[in-house]
Coordinates of C-alpha atoms in Angstrom, one line a residue:
M1 CA 46.4 -19.0 8.6
S2 CA 49.0 -17.0 6.0
L3 CA 50.5 -18.5 2.8
P4 CA 54.0 -18.2 1.3
P5 CA 54.2 -15.7 -1.7
E6 CA 54.5 -18.5 -4.1
K7 CA 51.4 -20.5 -2.7
A8 CA 49.4 -17.2 -2.8
S9 CA 50.0 -16.9 -6.5
E10 CA 48.9 -20.5 -7.1
L11 CA 45.9 -19.9 -5.1
K12 CA 44.9 -16.8 -7.1
Q13 CA 45.4 -18.8 -10.3
I14 CA 43.0 -21.5 -9.3
I15 CA 40.5 -19.0 -8.3
H16 CA 41.1 -16.9 -11.6
N17 CA 40.7 -20.3 -13.9
H18 CA 37.6 -21.3 -11.7
L19 CA 35.8 -17.8 -12.4
L20 CA 36.8 -17.9 -16.0
K21 CA 35.2 -21.7 -16.3
M22 CA 31.9 -20.5 -15.1
D23 CA 32.0 -17.3 -16.9
I24 CA 31.6 -15.0 -13.8
H25 CA 32.0 -11.7 -15.8
G26 CA 29.0 -12.5 -18.1
K27 CA 26.8 -13.2 -15.0
I28 CA 28.0 -10.2 -13.3
R29 CA 27.1 -8.0 -16.2
E30 CA 23.4 -9.5 -16.5
V31 CA 23.1 -8.9 -12.8
L32 CA 24.3 -5.3 -13.0
A33 CA 22.0 -4.5 -15.8
E34 CA 18.9 -5.9 -13.9
T35 CA 19.9 -4.1 -10.8
V36 CA 20.4 -0.8 -12.7
R37 CA 16.9 -1.3 -14.4
D38 CA 15.2 -2.1 -11.0
D39 CA 16.6 1.2 -9.6
E40 CA 15.6 3.5 -12.4
G41 CA 12.6 5.8 -11.7
P42 CA 11.4 8.9 -9.7
A43 CA 13.5 7.6 -6.4
R44 CA 16.8 6.7 -8.2
R45 CA 19.7 6.8 -6.0
S46 CA 23.1 5.8 -6.7
L47 CA 24.0 1.9 -6.6
S48 CA 26.4 1.0 -3.7
E49 CA 28.8 -1.9 -3.6
A50 CA 26.7 -3.7 -0.7
D51 CA 23.5 -3.5 -3.2
F52 CA 25.4 -5.1 -5.8
L53 CA 26.6 -7.9 -3.4
R54 CA 23.1 -8.4 -2.2
A55 CA 22.0 -8.7 -5.9
L56 CA 24.5 -11.4 -6.5
Q57 CA 23.8 -13.4 -3.3
R58 CA 19.7 -13.2 -4.4
R59 CA 20.5 -14.6 -7.6
G60 CA 22.9 -17.5 -6.1
I61 CA 25.8 -16.4 -8.2
I62 CA 28.3 -16.5 -5.1
D63 CA 26.9 -20.0 -3.7
D64 CA 27.3 -21.4 -7.2
M65 CA 30.9 -20.1 -7.2
M66 CA 31.9 -21.6 -3.9
K67 CA 30.1 -24.9 -4.6
D68 CA 31.9 -25.7 -7.7
L69 CA 35.5 -24.4 -6.2
H70 CA 37.7 -27.7 -5.8
F71 CA 38.0 -27.8 -2.2
T72 CA 40.8 -30.1 -2.5
Q73 CA 43.2 -28.1 -4.6
V74 CA 42.9 -25.0 -2.0
A75 CA 43.0 -27.2 1.1
Q76 CA 46.3 -28.7 -0.3
L77 CA 47.8 -25.2 -0.6
F78 CA 47.3 -24.8 3.2
G79 CA 49.1 -27.9 3.9
C80 CA 46.3 -30.4 4.0
T81 CA 48.0 -32.8 1.3
N82 CA 46.2 -35.9 3.0
I83 CA 42.8 -34.9 1.9
D84 CA 41.1 -37.7 0.5
P85 CA 38.3 -36.2 -1.8
S86 CA 36.4 -39.6 -1.5
R87 CA 35.6 -38.8 2.4
R88 CA 33.5 -36.2 3.9
C89 CA 35.6 -33.5 6.0
L90 CA 34.3 -31.3 9.0
Y91 CA 35.9 -27.9 8.7
L92 CA 35.8 -26.5 12.4
Q93 CA 36.7 -22.6 12.8
V94 CA 37.4 -21.1 15.8
L95 CA 36.4 -17.4 15.5
G96 CA 37.5 -15.8 18.7
G97 CA 37.0 -15.8 22.2
K98 CA 35.2 -13.7 24.7
A99 CA 34.5 -13.3 28.5
F100 CA 37.6 -14.8 29.9
L101 CA 37.0 -12.9 32.9
E102 CA 40.2 -13.9 34.8
H103 CA 42.1 -11.7 32.3
L104 CA 39.7 -8.8 32.4
Q105 CA 42.4 -6.4 33.5
E106 CA 45.3 -7.7 31.4
P107 CA 47.0 -5.2 29.7
D108 CA 47.8 -5.5 25.7
P109 CA 51.5 -6.7 25.6
L110 CA 53.9 -4.5 24.0
P111 CA 55.6 -5.6 20.7
G112 CA 58.2 -8.1 21.5
Q113 CA 57.1 -8.4 25.0
V114 CA 56.8 -11.9 26.6
C115 CA 53.3 -12.7 27.9
S116 CA 51.2 -15.4 29.0
T117 CA 49.5 -17.1 26.2
F118 CA 46.4 -19.4 25.2
T119 CA 46.7 -22.4 23.2
L120 CA 43.7 -24.9 21.8
Y121 CA 44.1 -28.5 21.4
L122 CA 41.7 -30.7 19.4
H123 CA 41.2 -34.3 19.3
F124 CA 38.6 -36.2 17.0
R125 CA 38.7 -39.8 15.8
N126 CA 42.4 -40.3 16.0
Q127 CA 43.4 -36.7 14.5
R128 CA 44.9 -34.1 16.8
F129 CA 45.4 -30.5 16.1
R130 CA 46.7 -27.3 18.0
S131 CA 46.3 -23.7 17.4
K132 CA 48.9 -21.0 17.4
P133 CA 49.4 -19.6 20.9
V134 CA 47.8 -16.1 21.5
P135 CA 48.1 -13.5 24.3
C136 CA 45.9 -14.3 27.1
A137 CA 43.0 -11.5 27.4
C138 CA 39.4 -11.1 28.2
E139 CA 38.8 -11.6 24.4
P140 CA 41.7 -13.7 23.2
D141 CA 42.5 -13.6 19.4
L142 CA 41.9 -17.5 19.1
K143 CA 41.1 -17.6 15.3
E144 CA 42.1 -20.8 13.7
G145 CA 40.5 -23.5 11.4
F146 CA 41.1 -27.3 11.5
L147 CA 40.1 -29.6 8.8
L148 CA 38.7 -32.8 10.6
E149 CA 38.4 -35.9 8.5
I150 CA 35.0 -37.9 9.2
H151 CA 35.4 -41.6 8.2
R152 CA 33.4 -44.3 9.4
D153 CA 35.2 -47.4 10.6
G154 CA 34.5 -50.3 8.2
I155 CA 33.5 -48.1 5.4
G156 CA 35.5 -49.1 2.1
V157 CA 37.7 -46.7 0.0
G158 CA 35.7 -44.4 -2.1
K159 CA 32.6 -44.6 0.0
M160 CA 31.7 -41.3 1.6
A161 CA 30.0 -41.1 5.1
D162 CA 26.5 -40.2 4.6
A163 CA 24.1 -38.5 7.1
T164 CA 22.7 -41.7 8.6
S165 CA 26.3 -43.1 9.3
M166 CA 27.7 -39.7 10.6
L167 CA 24.4 -39.7 13.0
S168 CA 25.8 -42.8 14.8
M169 CA 29.0 -41.2 15.2
C170 CA 29.1 -40.4 18.8
D171 CA 32.9 -39.4 18.9
P172 CA 33.0 -35.7 20.4
V173 CA 35.7 -33.1 19.2
H174 CA 37.6 -32.8 22.5
F175 CA 38.9 -29.2 23.1
V176 CA 41.7 -28.4 25.6
L177 CA 42.7 -24.9 26.6
I178 CA 46.2 -24.4 27.9
K179 CA 47.5 -21.5 29.5
T180 CA 51.4 -21.1 29.3
D181 CA 52.8 -18.4 31.6
T182 CA 56.0 -16.3 31.0
S183 CA 58.2 -19.0 32.6
S184 CA 56.8 -21.7 30.4
E185 CA 54.6 -23.2 33.1
T186 CA 51.6 -24.7 31.6
M187 CA 48.1 -24.6 33.3
L188 CA 44.9 -26.6 32.1
V189 CA 42.0 -24.0 31.9
S190 CA 39.3 -26.1 30.2
S191 CA 38.3 -29.6 29.0
Y192 CA 35.4 -29.6 26.7
F193 CA 33.8 -32.3 24.5
L194 CA 31.8 -31.0 21.7
D195 CA 28.8 -32.7 20.0
W196 CA 29.6 -31.7 16.5
R197 CA 26.5 -33.6 14.9
T198 CA 24.1 -30.5 15.1
V199 CA 25.8 -29.6 11.8
L200 CA 23.8 -32.4 10.0
S201 CA 20.4 -30.6 10.4
S202 CA 22.0 -27.0 9.5
P203 CA 21.2 -25.4 6.0
S204 CA 24.1 -25.6 3.5
S205 CA 25.8 -27.9 6.1
K206 CA 27.0 -24.7 8.0
T207 CA 26.5 -23.7 11.5
C208 CA 27.9 -21.1 13.9
F209 CA 27.3 -21.0 17.8
A210 CA 29.0 -20.3 21.0
V211 CA 30.8 -22.6 23.2
E212 CA 30.9 -21.9 27.2
L213 CA 34.2 -23.5 28.5
M214 CA 34.1 -24.3 32.1
G215 CA 37.1 -24.5 34.4
V216 CA 38.6 -27.7 35.9
G217 CA 38.8 -29.3 39.3
S218 CA 37.3 -27.3 41.9
E219 CA 36.3 -24.9 39.5
S220 CA 34.5 -27.4 37.0
K221 CA 31.2 -25.4 37.6
V222 CA 32.5 -22.0 36.9
P223 CA 32.7 -20.7 33.3
A224 CA 36.3 -19.9 32.1
G225 CA 35.3 -18.2 28.8
V226 CA 33.5 -18.5 25.6
L227 CA 34.6 -19.5 22.4
T228 CA 32.7 -18.9 19.0
V229 CA 32.7 -21.8 16.8
S230 CA 31.9 -22.5 13.2
L231 CA 31.2 -25.9 11.7
E232 CA 30.8 -26.7 8.1
L233 CA 30.7 -30.0 6.4
Y234 CA 32.4 -30.7 3.0
P235 CA 31.1 -31.6 0.6
P236 CA 27.6 -30.5 1.9
L237 CA 24.8 -33.1 2.7
P238 CA 22.3 -33.5 -0.3
E239 CA 19.6 -33.7 2.3
I240 CA 19.9 -32.6 5.9
L241 CA 18.3 -34.3 8.9
S242 CA 15.7 -32.8 11.0
A243 CA 16.7 -31.4 14.5
D244 CA 14.7 -33.9 16.0
I245 CA 16.2 -36.9 14.8
I246 CA 19.6 -35.6 16.0
S247 CA 18.2 -34.7 19.6
T248 CA 16.3 -38.1 19.8
Q249 CA 19.8 -39.9 19.0
Q250 CA 21.6 -38.1 21.5
S251 CA 18.8 -38.6 24.1
L252 CA 19.1 -42.4 23.5
E253 CA 22.9 -42.4 23.6
R254 CA 22.7 -40.6 27.0
Q255 CA 19.9 -42.9 28.4
R256 CA 21.8 -46.2 27.4
A257 CA 25.0 -44.7 28.9
A258 CA 23.4 -44.0 32.2
E259 CA 21.6 -47.4 32.5
K260 CA 25.2 -48.9 32.0
E261 CA 26.6 -46.8 34.4
R262 CA 23.9 -47.2 36.9
L263 CA 23.9 -50.9 36.7
F264 CA 27.6 -50.8 37.2
L265 CA 27.1 -48.7 40.3
V266 CA 24.7 -51.1 41.7
Y267 CA 27.4 -53.9 41.1
A268 CA 30.2 -51.9 42.7
K269 CA 28.2 -51.4 45.8
Q270 CA 27.6 -55.0 46.0
W271 CA 31.2 -55.8 45.4
W272 CA 32.4 -53.6 48.1
R273 CA 29.8 -55.1 50.6
E274 CA 31.2 -58.4 50.1
F275 CA 34.7 -57.4 50.1
L276 CA 34.2 -55.6 53.6
E277 CA 32.7 -58.9 55.1
I278 CA 35.9 -61.1 54.0
R279 CA 38.0 -59.6 56.8
P280 CA 38.0 -56.7 59.2
S281 CA 41.1 -55.4 58.1
N282 CA 39.7 -54.8 54.6
Q283 CA 38.0 -51.5 56.2
T284 CA 41.4 -49.7 56.0
K285 CA 42.7 -50.8 52.7
L286 CA 43.0 -48.4 50.1
V287 CA 40.8 -49.5 47.1
K288 CA 39.7 -47.2 44.3
I289 CA 36.6 -48.1 42.3
F290 CA 35.8 -44.5 41.0
A291 CA 37.9 -41.3 40.2
Q292 CA 36.8 -37.9 39.3
D293 CA 38.3 -36.5 36.0
E294 CA 39.3 -32.8 35.2
N295 CA 35.6 -31.8 34.9
G296 CA 34.6 -33.4 38.4
V297 CA 32.8 -36.5 36.5
N298 CA 33.2 -39.7 38.3
R299 CA 34.3 -42.7 36.1
P300 CA 35.3 -46.0 36.9
V301 CA 39.3 -46.3 37.4
C302 CA 39.7 -48.9 34.9
S303 CA 38.2 -46.6 32.1
Y304 CA 41.4 -44.8 32.6
V305 CA 43.6 -47.6 31.3
R306 CA 43.2 -48.6 27.6
V307 CA 45.6 -50.4 25.1
L308 CA 47.8 -47.6 23.6
R309 CA 50.0 -48.3 20.8
A310 CA 52.8 -45.5 19.7
G311 CA 53.4 -46.6 16.4
R312 CA 57.2 -45.8 15.7
L313 CA 57.3 -43.2 18.4
L314 CA 58.4 -45.4 20.9
E315 CA 60.6 -48.7 20.8
S316 CA 60.1 -50.6 23.9
P317 CA 58.4 -50.5 27.5
R318 CA 61.5 -49.2 28.9
Q319 CA 61.6 -46.4 26.5
A320 CA 58.0 -45.7 27.1
A321 CA 58.7 -45.6 30.7
R322 CA 61.4 -43.1 30.1
F323 CA 58.9 -41.0 28.0
V324 CA 56.4 -41.0 30.7
S325 CA 58.7 -39.9 33.4
L326 CA 59.7 -36.8 31.5
L327 CA 56.4 -35.3 31.7
A328 CA 56.4 -33.3 34.7
H329 CA 55.0 -34.2 38.2
E330 CA 52.4 -31.8 39.7
K331 CA 49.7 -32.4 42.0
A332 CA 46.3 -31.0 41.2
P333 CA 45.9 -27.3 42.9
V334 CA 43.5 -26.7 45.5
V335 CA 41.9 -23.5 46.1
G336 CA 42.8 -22.3 49.7
G337 CA 45.5 -24.6 50.3
G338 CA 44.5 -27.6 52.3
G339 CA 45.0 -31.2 51.6
K340 CA 45.6 -32.9 48.3
Q341 CA 42.7 -32.8 45.7
E342 CA 42.8 -36.1 44.1
Q343 CA 42.1 -35.7 40.0
W344 CA 42.7 -38.2 37.3
C345 CA 43.0 -36.4 34.0
T346 CA 41.9 -37.6 30.7
L347 CA 44.7 -38.6 28.7
M348 CA 44.2 -35.6 26.2
A349 CA 44.4 -33.1 29.0
F350 CA 47.5 -34.7 30.4
L351 CA 49.5 -34.9 27.2
C352 CA 48.4 -31.3 26.3
R353 CA 49.5 -29.9 29.7
G354 CA 52.6 -31.9 29.8
K355 CA 52.5 -32.5 33.5
G356 CA 50.1 -34.4 36.1
D357 CA 49.9 -36.4 39.3
C358 CA 51.0 -39.8 40.0
E359 CA 47.9 -41.4 38.8
D360 CA 47.9 -39.6 35.2
H361 CA 51.6 -41.0 35.0
A362 CA 50.6 -44.5 36.2
T363 CA 47.5 -44.9 33.9
L364 CA 49.6 -43.6 30.8
L365 CA 52.6 -46.1 31.5
C366 CA 50.1 -48.9 32.0
S367 CA 48.3 -48.2 28.9
L368 CA 51.7 -48.2 27.0
Q369 CA 52.8 -51.5 28.6
L370 CA 49.5 -53.0 27.5
G371 CA 50.2 -51.7 24.1
F372 CA 53.7 -53.5 24.1
G373 CA 51.9 -56.9 24.9
M374 CA 52.8 -56.9 28.7
D375 CA 50.6 -58.0 31.5
A376 CA 50.2 -54.8 33.2
Y377 CA 48.3 -53.2 36.0
V378 CA 47.8 -49.8 38.1
C379 CA 48.6 -50.5 41.8
V380 CA 47.0 -47.7 44.1
G381 CA 48.5 -47.6 47.7
T382 CA 50.8 -45.5 49.9
K383 CA 54.2 -44.6 50.3
A384 CA 56.3 -42.9 53.2
K385 CA 53.9 -41.4 55.9
G386 CA 50.9 -43.0 54.4
V387 CA 50.8 -40.4 51.5
P388 CA 48.7 -42.0 48.6
H389 CA 50.7 -43.1 45.6
A390 CA 50.1 -45.2 42.2
W391 CA 52.6 -47.1 40.2
V392 CA 52.5 -49.9 37.7
L393 CA 53.0 -53.6 38.1
T394 CA 53.9 -56.2 35.3
R395 CA 53.6 -59.9 35.5
G396 CA 55.9 -62.0 33.5
T397 CA 55.0 -65.5 31.7
D398 CA 57.2 -67.2 34.3
G399 CA 55.2 -65.4 37.3
S400 CA 58.0 -62.8 37.9
I401 CA 56.6 -59.6 39.0
T402 CA 58.2 -55.9 38.3
F403 CA 57.1 -52.9 39.6
W404 CA 57.6 -49.5 37.5
E405 CA 57.7 -46.1 39.3
S406 CA 56.2 -44.0 36.4
L407 CA 57.5 -40.8 37.8
T408 CA 61.2 -41.7 37.6
A409 CA 61.2 -44.9 35.1
H410 CA 62.9 -47.0 37.9
R411 CA 62.2 -50.8 37.9
L412 CA 62.1 -53.0 40.8
S413 CA 61.9 -56.8 41.1
A414 CA 59.4 -58.0 43.7
K415 CA 62.1 -60.3 44.8
C416 CA 63.8 -57.1 46.3
L417 CA 60.8 -56.2 48.4
F418 CA 58.9 -59.3 49.5
F419 CA 60.1 -62.5 51.6
F420 CA 57.1 -64.5 50.3
P421 CA 56.5 -65.6 47.0
L422 CA 54.5 -62.4 45.5
P423 CA 52.9 -64.4 42.4
D424 CA 51.4 -66.8 44.7
F425 CA 50.0 -64.1 46.9
L426 CA 48.4 -62.2 43.7
Q427 CA 46.6 -65.6 42.6
N428 CA 45.1 -66.1 46.1
Q429 CA 41.5 -65.3 45.9
S430 CA 41.4 -65.3 49.8
R431 CA 43.6 -62.0 49.7
W432 CA 42.3 -60.5 46.4
K433 CA 38.6 -60.1 45.2
A434 CA 38.4 -59.7 41.6
M435 CA 35.7 -57.7 39.8
S436 CA 33.2 -59.4 37.2
E437 CA 35.4 -58.8 33.9
E438 CA 31.7 -58.6 32.1
A439 CA 30.8 -55.7 34.3
L440 CA 34.0 -54.0 33.8
K441 CA 33.9 -54.1 30.0
S442 CA 30.3 -52.7 30.0
V443 CA 31.5 -49.4 31.0
C444 CA 35.3 -49.5 30.3
A445 CA 35.8 -51.4 26.9
P446 CA 36.4 -48.9 24.0
G447 CA 33.1 -47.9 22.4
S448 CA 31.0 -49.4 25.4
T449 CA 29.5 -46.5 26.4
T450 CA 29.3 -42.8 24.9
S451 CA 30.3 -41.1 28.2
L452 CA 33.8 -42.7 27.7
P453 CA 36.4 -40.0 26.5
P454 CA 38.1 -41.2 23.2
L455 CA 41.8 -42.4 23.5
P456 CA 44.1 -39.7 21.5
P457 CA 47.0 -41.0 19.7
L458 CA 50.6 -39.9 20.9
C459 CA 51.9 -36.9 18.7
S460 CA 55.5 -37.2 17.0
P461 CA 57.8 -34.4 18.1
S462 CA 57.9 -31.1 16.3
L463 CA 61.2 -30.0 18.3
D464 CA 64.5 -30.4 16.4
P465 CA 67.0 -31.9 18.9
A466 CA 70.1 -30.4 17.4
A467 CA 68.7 -26.8 16.9
A468 CA 67.2 -27.0 20.6
S469 CA 70.6 -28.1 21.9
N470 CA 72.5 -25.7 20.0
Q471 CA 70.1 -22.8 21.2
L472 CA 70.1 -23.7 25.0
E473 CA 74.1 -24.3 24.9
L474 CA 74.5 -20.6 23.5
E475 CA 72.3 -19.3 26.1
M476 CA 74.3 -21.2 28.8
R477 CA 77.5 -19.9 27.5
Y478 CA 76.2 -16.4 27.7
L479 CA 74.9 -16.8 31.2
V480 CA 78.1 -18.3 32.5
S481 CA 80.2 -15.6 30.7
E482 CA 77.9 -12.7 32.4
H483 CA 78.1 -14.4 35.9
R484 CA 82.0 -14.5 35.8
K485 CA 82.2 -11.1 34.6
D486 CA 80.0 -9.9 37.5
L487 CA 82.9 -11.7 39.5
D488 CA 85.6 -9.8 37.5
L489 CA 86.6 -13.1 36.0
A490 CA 87.6 -13.4 32.3
T491 CA 86.1 -16.6 30.3
M492 CA 87.9 -18.6 28.0
W493 CA 86.0 -21.5 26.2
D494 CA 87.3 -24.8 25.1
D495 CA 85.4 -26.1 22.2
H496 CA 87.0 -29.1 21.6
L497 CA 86.6 -30.1 25.4
S498 CA 83.0 -29.0 25.2
Y499 CA 82.5 -31.4 22.2
L500 CA 83.9 -34.5 24.2
L501 CA 81.2 -33.9 26.9
S502 CA 78.5 -35.1 24.2
S503 CA 79.6 -38.9 24.8
A504 CA 78.9 -38.6 28.3
L505 CA 75.7 -36.9 27.9
S506 CA 74.5 -39.6 25.3
A507 CA 75.5 -42.4 27.8
Y508 CA 73.7 -40.9 30.7
E509 CA 70.2 -40.8 28.5
L510 CA 71.0 -44.4 27.3
E511 CA 71.1 -45.5 30.8
R512 CA 68.0 -43.8 31.8
C513 CA 66.4 -45.5 28.9
T514 CA 67.8 -49.0 29.4
G515 CA 69.1 -49.4 32.6
V516 CA 72.8 -50.3 31.2
S517 CA 75.6 -48.3 31.6
C518 CA 78.1 -48.1 28.6
G519 CA 80.5 -45.6 26.8
N520 CA 82.1 -44.4 30.1
E521 CA 85.5 -45.8 29.4
E522 CA 85.8 -43.9 26.0
F523 CA 84.7 -40.7 27.6
Q524 CA 87.3 -40.9 30.2
D525 CA 90.1 -42.0 28.0
A526 CA 89.0 -38.8 25.6
V527 CA 89.2 -36.7 28.4
R528 CA 92.6 -37.8 29.6
R529 CA 94.1 -36.9 26.3
A530 CA 92.4 -33.5 26.2
V531 CA 93.7 -32.6 29.7
P532 CA 97.5 -31.9 29.7
D533 CA 99.8 -33.2 32.4
G534 CA 99.7 -30.9 35.4
H535 CA 96.1 -30.0 34.7
T536 CA 92.9 -30.8 36.7
F537 CA 89.7 -31.8 35.0
K538 CA 86.2 -31.2 36.8
G539 CA 82.8 -31.9 35.3
F540 CA 79.1 -31.5 36.8
P541 CA 76.5 -33.2 34.6
I542 CA 72.8 -32.2 35.6
H543 CA 69.3 -33.2 34.2
F544 CA 66.2 -31.2 33.5
L545 CA 62.5 -31.8 32.0
H546 CA 62.5 -28.0 30.5
R547 CA 64.6 -25.7 28.1
N548 CA 64.4 -22.6 30.1
A549 CA 68.2 -21.5 30.3
R550 CA 67.6 -19.1 33.2
R551 CA 65.7 -21.4 35.4
A552 CA 68.2 -24.2 34.7
F553 CA 71.3 -22.2 35.6
A554 CA 69.8 -20.9 38.7
T555 CA 69.3 -24.3 39.8
C556 CA 72.8 -25.3 38.7
L557 CA 74.3 -22.7 40.9
R558 CA 72.6 -23.9 43.8
S559 CA 75.0 -27.1 43.6
P560 CA 78.4 -26.1 45.4
F561 CA 80.0 -28.6 42.7
C562 CA 78.6 -26.8 39.9
E563 CA 79.4 -23.2 41.2
E564 CA 83.2 -24.3 42.0
I565 CA 83.4 -25.2 38.1
V566 CA 81.5 -22.1 36.9
C567 CA 83.5 -19.7 39.2
C568 CA 86.7 -21.4 38.7
R569 CA 89.8 -19.1 39.5
G570 CA 93.5 -20.2 38.5
D571 CA 96.1 -20.6 36.0
H572 CA 95.2 -21.4 32.5
V573 CA 91.5 -22.0 33.3
R574 CA 89.4 -23.2 30.4
L575 CA 85.5 -23.8 30.6
A576 CA 83.4 -26.1 28.7
V577 CA 79.5 -26.8 28.4
R578 CA 77.4 -28.8 26.6
V579 CA 73.7 -29.5 26.1
R580 CA 72.0 -32.3 24.7
V581 CA 68.2 -32.2 24.4
F582 CA 66.7 -35.5 23.8
V583 CA 63.2 -35.5 22.1
Y584 CA 60.4 -37.8 22.9
P585 CA 56.9 -37.9 21.7
E586 CA 54.8 -34.8 22.6
N587 CA 57.9 -32.9 22.7
A588 CA 58.7 -34.2 26.1
C589 CA 62.3 -33.5 26.6
A590 CA 65.3 -34.9 28.4
V591 CA 67.6 -32.1 28.8
W592 CA 71.1 -32.9 29.9
I593 CA 73.7 -30.1 30.7
M594 CA 77.3 -30.6 31.6
F595 CA 79.8 -27.9 33.0
A596 CA 83.4 -28.6 33.0
C597 CA 86.8 -27.0 33.5
K598 CA 90.4 -27.7 33.3
Y599 CA 93.1 -25.6 34.7
R600 CA 96.9 -25.9 35.8
S601 CA 97.3 -27.1 39.3
V602 CA 99.3 -25.1 41.4
L603 CA 100.7 -26.7 44.6

């Protein structure tokens, strides 16, 4: 982590003042004099820098110096301005990676060369972090520090979490490692839950160890690589706990979770037997009770849906649906091909990767709809040709039913699909068999079991939409000009016409969000004024979920309408292109591009 020059000077001044305050020069002179006296004698040798540092360490000078240095002042220099000195913090450092054998033959990237990268994401008690991307390698240079605030729910302001209260905090640190290739495609490498509480028994509240990351999906039993991790509590604990106390606590938590899961499994088997006995046709119904996550762990499907509030990041259920639809759809990869591998990802893994299967989209949308106070459910069924699919259903207070396709944000009223009253059908106990609410809460309610992955908050976007739009538009202009140059065509841009296209792109995105079309009349009127009599106007809008200019341009040229505009020949040909990047939480992007041309019509 680097500091700007002015911050570096400020840090030096803080350290200098601290050293003066503790009379470090006097203490160093004392140790130096003692060390020289000890070294006098027949076997006298020259005093090295290492000898002197060891002497300072033996006398406790270095520990005293670090102990009294005001952590909050230094932390604020690194941008950690929200440090509360009355709360305990966990400083987690990743000190490097090794044994990422898939990249054993990976050559070192040349300066300026685009290469595949690793990015590490962390979630702990409603706090999220990400590392800088580093080039993929067998020993990736993943070196980053994260300051995690440890606070106990219900502890008042000014009260610091002690060792006993921290021992009862079973929330893990969730590591998610993502690989991004040269075409900006992301891949989930590993998803790991770290129990950080070993630091409670470590001398000086510091510990360092290796974390073996496993693969995901069909490779969840295969090591992906190793990270060296250091943990340090600030302020240090006045008294540490014994390792036996910590292991006993962890063992009790595992036993309680296992017992709850065992009882739920017994109940689920009984429920399933009763369901099959209701009628023979139930044998063929698609019913999901458990689903595997990215680590191959079987979890009750209800545990994937939780109440998720987006704060100020999303304003309505429809905007939430738009956001979810912008996360790309990709089925879990299967080694060797074959059929679909079903995998329901934890929310953290889905958000960090930025794409997932229909079940991931449906559970996220349902969670957000619950956060907006809606009566929402995930539906599991089939679509065309019997392909399994998942979507969301919401019930209104008047009994109305709406289906939400989470991959597209399309909404359908049940009246359009069914000839019988669906609300009555849903409430008919002879057609639907409910599960015990108490049984579900025992394994799915927040805090019900330590094996339940914690729910991460959504992250606000870090992308500047105006800067992203301008950059992509410049790249598009360059690609169009180069393409026309290859065809021996000159390119003349009409900046005013390009600007006018903005209102159309804004209207398209608004319609995707709200389902309401508006602003088209103003756009058409402006274009009529900008296109002289005897000229023809043509426009082609297209929508993407990524910001890769070359990929987008190649896709556009596959449309004959777009190619006709880009390759336009004629008299007084003027070209226009406008890009609008609409940014949502998690840096999910709706990218709208419109190509247009105007030319004099020659009959």
